[in-house]
């Protein structure tokens, strides 16, 4: 893995890439919401996301090439991190680097919700210091508490 992984804020220019990653069959299979997303619905979601004060969306890049995305959602009681690795970047260690970089942007505990069959995201969470705390409704909740 290239140690030069960086995070940058997502922009509207990332819309086609983000939609393609979201609708990738392997991404959908691992997602908490596995149905495909229509381009119009994605455009509305992205505009809301980019304008939200309670959500941050980053693009991970290595040598200026996008390799994935992380999203932080903030509510009154918790923070939740989610991530997607670009299909062409899977299996190269970028997921761990990307999540670690995102955690550096966050203060306080953060959770991740992962489907039990999503072994790749479980491995990323474990390697980044998350601990599985419970399973409810077929979804595992993992918690990261900063040291």
PDB file of C-alpha atoms in Angstrom:
ATOM      1  CA  UNK A   1       0.000   0.000   0.000  1.00  0.00           C
ATOM      2  CA  UNK A   2       1.170   3.487  -0.854  1.00  0.00           C
ATOM      3  CA  UNK A   3       1.551   5.572   2.330  1.00  0.00           C
ATOM      4  CA  UNK A   4       0.614   8.717   0.386  1.00  0.00           C
ATOM      5  CA  UNK A   5      -3.134   8.145   0.769  1.00  0.00           C
ATOM      6  CA  UNK A   6      -4.941  11.433   1.359  1.00  0.00           C
ATOM      7  CA  UNK A   7      -8.530  12.448   2.017  1.00  0.00           C
ATOM      8  CA  UNK A   8     -10.217  15.368   0.337  1.00  0.00           C
ATOM      9  CA  UNK A   9     -13.747  16.660   0.599  1.00  0.00           C
ATOM     10  CA  UNK A  10     -16.081  15.280  -2.050  1.00  0.00           C
ATOM     11  CA  UNK A  11     -17.513  17.698  -4.613  1.00  0.00           C
ATOM     12  CA  UNK A  12     -20.269  17.596  -7.223  1.00  0.00           C
ATOM     13  CA  UNK A  13     -17.598  16.609  -9.742  1.00  0.00           C
ATOM     14  CA  UNK A  14     -17.350  13.258  -7.899  1.00  0.00           C
ATOM     15  CA  UNK A  15     -21.014  12.421  -8.553  1.00  0.00           C
ATOM     16  CA  UNK A  16     -20.533   9.944 -11.437  1.00  0.00           C
ATOM     17  CA  UNK A  17     -17.758   8.098  -9.621  1.00  0.00           C
ATOM     18  CA  UNK A  18     -19.674   7.940  -6.323  1.00  0.00           C
ATOM     19  CA  UNK A  19     -22.792   6.641  -8.073  1.00  0.00           C
ATOM     20  CA  UNK A  20     -20.796   3.973  -9.921  1.00  0.00           C
ATOM     21  CA  UNK A  21     -19.143   2.847  -6.682  1.00  0.00           C
ATOM     22  CA  UNK A  22     -22.496   2.834  -4.858  1.00  0.00           C
ATOM     23  CA  UNK A  23     -24.175   0.728  -7.553  1.00  0.00           C
ATOM     24  CA  UNK A  24     -21.286  -1.721  -7.969  1.00  0.00           C
ATOM     25  CA  UNK A  25     -22.735  -5.218  -7.312  1.00  0.00           C
ATOM     26  CA  UNK A  26     -20.167  -6.099  -4.608  1.00  0.00           C
ATOM     27  CA  UNK A  27     -20.731  -2.753  -2.881  1.00  0.00           C
ATOM     28  CA  UNK A  28     -24.487  -3.264  -2.940  1.00  0.00           C
ATOM     29  CA  UNK A  29     -24.128  -6.802  -1.581  1.00  0.00           C
ATOM     30  CA  UNK A  30     -22.202  -5.441   1.422  1.00  0.00           C
ATOM     31  CA  UNK A  31     -24.382  -2.373   1.928  1.00  0.00           C
ATOM     32  CA  UNK A  32     -27.018  -1.966   4.612  1.00  0.00           C
ATOM     33  CA  UNK A  33     -29.288  -0.808   1.755  1.00  0.00           C
ATOM     34  CA  UNK A  34     -28.480  -3.153  -1.154  1.00  0.00           C
ATOM     35  CA  UNK A  35     -30.913  -1.775  -3.742  1.00  0.00           C
ATOM     36  CA  UNK A  36     -29.514   0.162  -6.723  1.00  0.00           C
ATOM     37  CA  UNK A  37     -29.695   3.947  -6.566  1.00  0.00           C
ATOM     38  CA  UNK A  38     -31.120   5.914  -9.499  1.00  0.00           C
ATOM     39  CA  UNK A  39     -28.993   8.783 -10.839  1.00  0.00           C
ATOM     40  CA  UNK A  40     -31.626  11.393  -9.943  1.00  0.00           C
ATOM     41  CA  UNK A  41     -31.928  10.105  -6.361  1.00  0.00           C
ATOM     42  CA  UNK A  42     -28.145  10.062  -6.039  1.00  0.00           C
ATOM     43  CA  UNK A  43     -27.895  13.652  -7.293  1.00  0.00           C
ATOM     44  CA  UNK A  44     -30.386  14.800  -4.644  1.00  0.00           C
ATOM     45  CA  UNK A  45     -28.561  12.823  -1.927  1.00  0.00           C
ATOM     46  CA  UNK A  46     -25.161  14.206  -2.924  1.00  0.00           C
ATOM     47  CA  UNK A  47     -26.381  17.811  -2.957  1.00  0.00           C
ATOM     48  CA  UNK A  48     -27.890  17.367   0.520  1.00  0.00           C
ATOM     49  CA  UNK A  49     -24.763  15.635   1.759  1.00  0.00           C
ATOM     50  CA  UNK A  50     -22.402  18.315   0.486  1.00  0.00           C
ATOM     51  CA  UNK A  51     -24.556  21.036   2.082  1.00  0.00           C
ATOM     52  CA  UNK A  52     -25.018  19.242   5.408  1.00  0.00           C
ATOM     53  CA  UNK A  53     -23.359  20.353   8.626  1.00  0.00           C
ATOM     54  CA  UNK A  54     -24.010  16.890  10.101  1.00  0.00           C
ATOM     55  CA  UNK A  55     -22.356  14.842   7.380  1.00  0.00           C
ATOM     56  CA  UNK A  56     -18.831  14.807   5.949  1.00  0.00           C
ATOM     57  CA  UNK A  57     -17.960  12.977   2.754  1.00  0.00           C
ATOM     58  CA  UNK A  58     -14.329  12.396   1.806  1.00  0.00           C
ATOM     59  CA  UNK A  59     -12.679  10.891  -1.244  1.00  0.00           C
ATOM     60  CA  UNK A  60      -9.529   8.877  -0.556  1.00  0.00           C
ATOM     61  CA  UNK A  61      -6.799   9.278  -3.150  1.00  0.00           C
ATOM     62  CA  UNK A  62      -3.426   7.713  -3.837  1.00  0.00           C
ATOM     63  CA  UNK A  63      -1.245   9.589  -6.329  1.00  0.00           C
ATOM     64  CA  UNK A  64      -4.319  11.675  -7.257  1.00  0.00           C
ATOM     65  CA  UNK A  65      -6.303   8.524  -8.143  1.00  0.00           C
ATOM     66  CA  UNK A  66      -9.545   8.005  -6.195  1.00  0.00           C
ATOM     67  CA  UNK A  67      -9.541   4.681  -4.323  1.00  0.00           C
ATOM     68  CA  UNK A  68     -12.607   4.994  -2.083  1.00  0.00           C
ATOM     69  CA  UNK A  69     -14.828   7.132   0.049  1.00  0.00           C
ATOM     70  CA  UNK A  70     -15.638   7.582   3.723  1.00  0.00           C
ATOM     71  CA  UNK A  71     -18.662   9.279   5.229  1.00  0.00           C
ATOM     72  CA  UNK A  72     -19.192  10.578   8.749  1.00  0.00           C
ATOM     73  CA  UNK A  73     -22.741  11.106   9.968  1.00  0.00           C
ATOM     74  CA  UNK A  74     -23.248  13.040  13.196  1.00  0.00           C
ATOM     75  CA  UNK A  75     -26.409  12.898  15.294  1.00  0.00           C
ATOM     76  CA  UNK A  76     -27.203  14.234  18.739  1.00  0.00           C
ATOM     77  CA  UNK A  77     -26.003  11.054  20.416  1.00  0.00           C
ATOM     78  CA  UNK A  78     -23.383   9.485  18.154  1.00  0.00           C
ATOM     79  CA  UNK A  79     -21.077   9.599  15.171  1.00  0.00           C
ATOM     80  CA  UNK A  80     -21.148   6.917  12.500  1.00  0.00           C
ATOM     81  CA  UNK A  81     -18.448   6.185   9.933  1.00  0.00           C
ATOM     82  CA  UNK A  82     -19.048   4.260   6.735  1.00  0.00           C
ATOM     83  CA  UNK A  83     -16.748   3.490   3.828  1.00  0.00           C
ATOM     84  CA  UNK A  84     -16.614   2.124   0.295  1.00  0.00           C
ATOM     85  CA  UNK A  85     -13.527   0.916  -1.524  1.00  0.00           C
ATOM     86  CA  UNK A  86     -13.463   1.520  -5.275  1.00  0.00           C
ATOM     87  CA  UNK A  87     -13.897  -1.808  -7.086  1.00  0.00           C
ATOM     88  CA  UNK A  88     -10.541  -1.457  -8.843  1.00  0.00           C
ATOM     89  CA  UNK A  89      -8.772  -0.661  -5.542  1.00  0.00           C
ATOM     90  CA  UNK A  90     -10.005  -3.579  -3.432  1.00  0.00           C
ATOM     91  CA  UNK A  91      -7.508  -5.909  -1.794  1.00  0.00           C
ATOM     92  CA  UNK A  92      -4.651  -3.402  -1.791  1.00  0.00           C
ATOM     93  CA  UNK A  93      -4.854  -2.209   1.830  1.00  0.00           C
ATOM     94  CA  UNK A  94      -6.403   1.140   0.988  1.00  0.00           C
ATOM     95  CA  UNK A  95      -9.465   0.478   3.127  1.00  0.00           C
ATOM     96  CA  UNK A  96      -7.484   0.401   6.357  1.00  0.00           C
ATOM     97  CA  UNK A  97      -5.460   3.473   5.398  1.00  0.00           C
ATOM     98  CA  UNK A  98      -8.615   5.318   4.398  1.00  0.00           C
ATOM     99  CA  UNK A  99     -10.479   4.544   7.615  1.00  0.00           C
ATOM    100  CA  UNK A 100      -7.431   5.427   9.728  1.00  0.00           C
ATOM    101  CA  UNK A 101      -7.168   8.770   7.900  1.00  0.00           C
ATOM    102  CA  UNK A 102     -10.873   9.427   8.511  1.00  0.00           C
ATOM    103  CA  UNK A 103     -10.528   8.588  12.210  1.00  0.00           C
ATOM    104  CA  UNK A 104      -7.811  11.251  12.459  1.00  0.00           C
ATOM    105  CA  UNK A 105     -10.488  13.792  11.449  1.00  0.00           C
ATOM    106  CA  UNK A 106     -12.879  12.688  14.203  1.00  0.00           C
ATOM    107  CA  UNK A 107     -12.931  13.386  17.927  1.00  0.00           C
ATOM    108  CA  UNK A 108     -14.747  11.097  20.315  1.00  0.00           C
ATOM    109  CA  UNK A 109     -16.190   7.634  19.863  1.00  0.00           C
ATOM    110  CA  UNK A 110     -17.538   6.571  16.489  1.00  0.00           C
ATOM    111  CA  UNK A 111     -19.535   3.553  15.413  1.00  0.00           C
ATOM    112  CA  UNK A 112     -19.698   1.557  12.206  1.00  0.00           C
ATOM    113  CA  UNK A 113     -22.540  -0.742  11.206  1.00  0.00           C
ATOM    114  CA  UNK A 114     -21.485  -3.776   9.185  1.00  0.00           C
ATOM    115  CA  UNK A 115     -23.382  -6.735   7.767  1.00  0.00           C
ATOM    116  CA  UNK A 116     -22.174 -10.039   9.288  1.00  0.00           C
ATOM    117  CA  UNK A 117     -21.202 -11.422   5.863  1.00  0.00           C
ATOM    118  CA  UNK A 118     -19.048  -8.367   5.056  1.00  0.00           C
ATOM    119  CA  UNK A 119     -15.749  -9.895   6.152  1.00  0.00           C
ATOM    120  CA  UNK A 120     -13.647  -7.240   4.380  1.00  0.00           C
ATOM    121  CA  UNK A 121     -15.225  -4.356   6.341  1.00  0.00           C
ATOM    122  CA  UNK A 122     -14.992  -6.351   9.555  1.00  0.00           C
ATOM    123  CA  UNK A 123     -11.262  -6.818   8.942  1.00  0.00           C
ATOM    124  CA  UNK A 124     -10.851  -3.090   8.253  1.00  0.00           C
ATOM    125  CA  UNK A 125     -12.769  -2.175  11.403  1.00  0.00           C
ATOM    126  CA  UNK A 126     -10.757  -4.595  13.548  1.00  0.00           C
ATOM    127  CA  UNK A 127      -7.415  -3.391  12.112  1.00  0.00           C
ATOM    128  CA  UNK A 128      -8.401   0.226  12.806  1.00  0.00           C
ATOM    129  CA  UNK A 129      -9.225  -0.391  16.466  1.00  0.00           C
ATOM    130  CA  UNK A 130     -12.992  -0.908  16.336  1.00  0.00           C
ATOM    131  CA  UNK A 131     -14.570  -3.570  18.551  1.00  0.00           C
ATOM    132  CA  UNK A 132     -17.799  -5.372  17.764  1.00  0.00           C
ATOM    133  CA  UNK A 133     -20.226  -4.476  20.535  1.00  0.00           C
ATOM    134  CA  UNK A 134     -23.531  -6.031  19.479  1.00  0.00           C
ATOM    135  CA  UNK A 135     -25.658  -7.459  16.689  1.00  0.00           C
ATOM    136  CA  UNK A 136     -29.227  -6.314  16.114  1.00  0.00           C
ATOM    137  CA  UNK A 137     -31.524  -6.862  13.177  1.00  0.00           C
ATOM    138  CA  UNK A 138     -28.838  -8.683  11.223  1.00  0.00           C
ATOM    139  CA  UNK A 139     -26.369  -5.785  11.497  1.00  0.00           C
ATOM    140  CA  UNK A 140     -23.216  -5.685  13.611  1.00  0.00           C
ATOM    141  CA  UNK A 141     -22.376  -2.485  15.448  1.00  0.00           C
ATOM    142  CA  UNK A 142     -18.674  -1.796  15.905  1.00  0.00           C
ATOM    143  CA  UNK A 143     -17.314   0.942  18.171  1.00  0.00           C
ATOM    144  CA  UNK A 144     -14.090   2.913  18.039  1.00  0.00           C
ATOM    145  CA  UNK A 145     -13.015   4.757  21.180  1.00  0.00           C
ATOM    146  CA  UNK A 146      -9.994   7.008  20.686  1.00  0.00           C
ATOM    147  CA  UNK A 147      -7.047   6.188  22.920  1.00  0.00           C
TER     148      UNK A 147
END
